[in-house]
Short mmCIF file of C-alpha atoms in Angstrom, two decimals:
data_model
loop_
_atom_site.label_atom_id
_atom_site.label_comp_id
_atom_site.label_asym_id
_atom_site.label_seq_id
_atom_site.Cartn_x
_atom_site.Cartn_y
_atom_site.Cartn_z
CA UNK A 1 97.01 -24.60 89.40
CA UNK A 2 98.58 -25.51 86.30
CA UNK A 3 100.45 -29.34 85.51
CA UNK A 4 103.60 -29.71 84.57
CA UNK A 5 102.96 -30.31 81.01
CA UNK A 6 100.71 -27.47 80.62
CA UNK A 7 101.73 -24.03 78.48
CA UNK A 8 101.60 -21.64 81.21
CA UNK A 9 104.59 -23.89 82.72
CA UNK A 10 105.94 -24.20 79.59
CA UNK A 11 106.29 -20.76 78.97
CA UNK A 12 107.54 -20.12 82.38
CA UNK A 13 110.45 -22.28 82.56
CA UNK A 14 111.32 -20.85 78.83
CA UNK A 15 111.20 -17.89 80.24
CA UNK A 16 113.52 -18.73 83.36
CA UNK A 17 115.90 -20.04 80.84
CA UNK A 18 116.40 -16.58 79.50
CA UNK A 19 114.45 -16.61 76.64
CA UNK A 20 111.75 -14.11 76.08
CA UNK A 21 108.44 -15.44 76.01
CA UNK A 22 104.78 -13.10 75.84
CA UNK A 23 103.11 -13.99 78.95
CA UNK A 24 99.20 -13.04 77.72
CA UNK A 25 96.90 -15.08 78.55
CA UNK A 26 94.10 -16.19 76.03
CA UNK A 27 90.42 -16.30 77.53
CA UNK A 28 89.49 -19.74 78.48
CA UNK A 29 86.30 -21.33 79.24
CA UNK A 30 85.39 -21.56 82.97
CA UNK A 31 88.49 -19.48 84.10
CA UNK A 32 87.63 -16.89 87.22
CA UNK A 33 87.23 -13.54 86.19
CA UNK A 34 89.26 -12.40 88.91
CA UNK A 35 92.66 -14.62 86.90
CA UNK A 36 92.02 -12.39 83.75
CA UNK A 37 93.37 -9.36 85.09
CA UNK A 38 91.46 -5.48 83.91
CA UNK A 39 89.66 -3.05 85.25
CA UNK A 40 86.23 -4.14 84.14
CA UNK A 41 86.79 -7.75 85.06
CA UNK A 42 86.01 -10.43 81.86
CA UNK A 43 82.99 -8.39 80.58
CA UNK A 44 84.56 -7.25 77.14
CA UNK A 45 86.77 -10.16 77.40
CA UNK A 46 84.19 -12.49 77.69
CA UNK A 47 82.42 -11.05 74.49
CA UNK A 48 85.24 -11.52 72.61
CA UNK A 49 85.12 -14.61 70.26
CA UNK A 50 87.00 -17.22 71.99
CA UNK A 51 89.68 -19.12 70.02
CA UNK A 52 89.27 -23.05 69.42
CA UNK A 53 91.52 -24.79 72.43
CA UNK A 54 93.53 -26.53 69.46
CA UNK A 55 94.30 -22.94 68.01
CA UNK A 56 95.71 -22.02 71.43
CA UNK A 57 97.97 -24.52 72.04
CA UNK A 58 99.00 -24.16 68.85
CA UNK A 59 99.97 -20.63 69.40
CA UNK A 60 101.14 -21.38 72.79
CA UNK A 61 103.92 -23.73 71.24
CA UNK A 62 104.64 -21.20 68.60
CA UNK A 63 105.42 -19.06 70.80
CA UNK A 64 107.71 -21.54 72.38
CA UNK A 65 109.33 -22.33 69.42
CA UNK A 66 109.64 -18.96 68.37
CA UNK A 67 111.17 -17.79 71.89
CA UNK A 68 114.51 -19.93 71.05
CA UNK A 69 116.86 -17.98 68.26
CA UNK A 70 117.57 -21.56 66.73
CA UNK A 71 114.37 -22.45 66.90
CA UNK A 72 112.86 -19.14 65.53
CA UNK A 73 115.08 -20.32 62.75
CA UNK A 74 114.57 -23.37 62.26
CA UNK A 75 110.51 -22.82 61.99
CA UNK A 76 111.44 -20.45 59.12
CA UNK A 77 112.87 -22.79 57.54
CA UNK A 78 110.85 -25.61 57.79
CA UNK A 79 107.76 -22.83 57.19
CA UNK A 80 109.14 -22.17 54.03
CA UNK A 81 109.90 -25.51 53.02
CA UNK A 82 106.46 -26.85 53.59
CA UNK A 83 105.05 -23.98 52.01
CA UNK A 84 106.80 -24.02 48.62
CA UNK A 85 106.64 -27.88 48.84
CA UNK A 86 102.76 -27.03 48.90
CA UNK A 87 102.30 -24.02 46.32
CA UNK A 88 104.54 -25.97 43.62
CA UNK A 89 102.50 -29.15 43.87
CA UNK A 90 99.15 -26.70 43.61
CA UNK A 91 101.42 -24.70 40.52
CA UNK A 92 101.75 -27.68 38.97
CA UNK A 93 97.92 -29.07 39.38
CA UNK A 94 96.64 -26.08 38.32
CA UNK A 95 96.17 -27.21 34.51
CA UNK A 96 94.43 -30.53 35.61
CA UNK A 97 91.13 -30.58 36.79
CA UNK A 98 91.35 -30.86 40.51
CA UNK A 99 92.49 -29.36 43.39
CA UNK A 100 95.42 -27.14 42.39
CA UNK A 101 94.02 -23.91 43.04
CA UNK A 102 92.81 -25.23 46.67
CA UNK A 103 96.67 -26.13 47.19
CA UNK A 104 98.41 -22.87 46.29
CA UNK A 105 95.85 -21.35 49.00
CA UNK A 106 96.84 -24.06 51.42
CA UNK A 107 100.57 -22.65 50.44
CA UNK A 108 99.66 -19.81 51.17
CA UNK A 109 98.45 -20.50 54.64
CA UNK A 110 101.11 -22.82 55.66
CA UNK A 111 103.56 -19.45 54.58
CA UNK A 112 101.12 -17.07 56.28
CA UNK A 113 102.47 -18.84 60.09
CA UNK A 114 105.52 -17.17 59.72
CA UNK A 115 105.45 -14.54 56.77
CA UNK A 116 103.22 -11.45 57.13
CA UNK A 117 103.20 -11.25 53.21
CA UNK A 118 101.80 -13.99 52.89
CA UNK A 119 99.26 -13.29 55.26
CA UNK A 120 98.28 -9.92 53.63
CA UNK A 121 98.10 -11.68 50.71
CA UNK A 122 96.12 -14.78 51.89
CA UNK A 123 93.69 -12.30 53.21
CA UNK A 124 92.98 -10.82 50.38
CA UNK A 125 92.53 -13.69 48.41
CA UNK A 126 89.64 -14.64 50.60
CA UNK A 127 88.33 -11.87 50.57
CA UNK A 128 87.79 -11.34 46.60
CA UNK A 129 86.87 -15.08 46.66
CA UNK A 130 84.18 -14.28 48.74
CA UNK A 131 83.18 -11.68 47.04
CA UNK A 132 82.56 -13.24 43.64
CA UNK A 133 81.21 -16.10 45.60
CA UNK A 134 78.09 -13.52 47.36
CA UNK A 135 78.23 -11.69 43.47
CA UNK A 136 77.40 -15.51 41.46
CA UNK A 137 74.63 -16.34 44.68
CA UNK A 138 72.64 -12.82 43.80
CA UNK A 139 72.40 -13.57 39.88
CA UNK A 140 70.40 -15.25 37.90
CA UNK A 141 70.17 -18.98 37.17
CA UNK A 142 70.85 -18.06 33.93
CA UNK A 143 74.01 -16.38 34.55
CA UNK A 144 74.84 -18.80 36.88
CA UNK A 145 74.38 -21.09 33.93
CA UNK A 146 76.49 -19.35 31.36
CA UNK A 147 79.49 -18.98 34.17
CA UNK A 148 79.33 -22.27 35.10
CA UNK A 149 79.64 -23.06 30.98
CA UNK A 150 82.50 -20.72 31.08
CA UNK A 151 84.29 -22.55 33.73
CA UNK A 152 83.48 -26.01 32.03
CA UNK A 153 84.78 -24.87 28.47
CA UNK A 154 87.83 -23.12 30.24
CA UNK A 155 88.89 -26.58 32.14
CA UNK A 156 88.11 -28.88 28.89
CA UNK A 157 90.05 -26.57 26.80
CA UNK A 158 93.25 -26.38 30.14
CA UNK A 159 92.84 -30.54 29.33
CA UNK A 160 92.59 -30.50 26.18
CA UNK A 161 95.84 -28.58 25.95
CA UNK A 162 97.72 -30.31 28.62
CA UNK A 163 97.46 -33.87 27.10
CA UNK A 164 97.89 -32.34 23.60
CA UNK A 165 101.47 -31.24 24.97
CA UNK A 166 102.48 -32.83 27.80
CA UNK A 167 101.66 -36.56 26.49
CA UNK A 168 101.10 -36.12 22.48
CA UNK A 169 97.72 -36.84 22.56
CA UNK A 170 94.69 -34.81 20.66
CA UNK A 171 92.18 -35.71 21.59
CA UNK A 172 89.70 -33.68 18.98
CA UNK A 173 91.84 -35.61 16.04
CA UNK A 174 91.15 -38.36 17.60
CA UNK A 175 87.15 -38.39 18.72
CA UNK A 176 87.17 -36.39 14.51
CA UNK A 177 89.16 -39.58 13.26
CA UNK A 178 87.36 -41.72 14.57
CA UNK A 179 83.98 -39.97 13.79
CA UNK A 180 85.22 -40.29 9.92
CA UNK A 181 85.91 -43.84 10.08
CA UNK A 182 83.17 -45.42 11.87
#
């Protein structure tokens, strides 16, 4: 039987208070088949990949949140908050070396909770970043070598221009000065 703090409860009393809530019931380990409801018993149910237990209760009070009009609201919000919060930080890191590009993605996850767009689009950014990941493992070390040169050159030249604009500083005049002088 469930506790009182537990989701199914949760869900139940949400429910009882008039506000819709799905019902379904993820697989968890150890569960009887019998409790899983089908035809075929927990066969195909069983073979399906089984979420982590954090991931469910995470859904679980999603769901919850999501079942209350002010609170489907106010997740939006917040959702969108956090998420712009995120992808402007990343925006603005992306010049530097670092971990800007890793932030607009982690945007784009934090949006992906509540917006399917950003889902879609968080998919397929995984996607094509896998596959030039797989494409650079299959080549050579030598074209390995001359991305990896590309990359380096690109990021010096990004620093090169941001400190050049942002703070004044040339660098090149300055590593040439002093070059001329010493």
């Amino acid at each position: 039987m469930a506790g009182p703090g537990s989701p199914k409860v949760a869900a139940w009393t949400a429910e009882k208070r008039g506000y819709g809530v799905p019902m379904e019931q993820h697989d968890r380990p150890g569960r009887p088949t019998s409790d899983r409801g089908g035809a075929g018993g927990g066969t195909a149910l069983a073979e399906r990949r089984q979420r982590p237990r954090w991931r469910q209760r995470l859904s679980t009070t999603l769901e919850l949140i999501r079942a209350n009009p002010t609170g489907r609201v106010t997740l939006k919000v917040l959702v969108a908050i956090a998420g712009a919060l995120v992808v402007t930080i990343g925006i603005a890191l992306i010049p530097l070396p670092g971990p800007g590009w890793l932030l607009v993605i982690a945007g784009l996850g934090i949006w992906a909770v509540e917006y399917h767009w950003a889902r879609r689009l968080l998919g397929f950014t995984r996607r094509h970043v896998h596959g030039w990941t797989q494409w650079v493992k299959k080549q050579s070390l030598m074209v390995r070598f001359v991305l990896g040169s590309v990359g380096l050159v690109f990021v010096g030249t990004v620093v090169w221009l941001s400190l050049k604009y942002s703070f004044g500083i040339d660098v090149i005049a300055e590593v040439l000065h002093y070059l001329a002088t010493n």
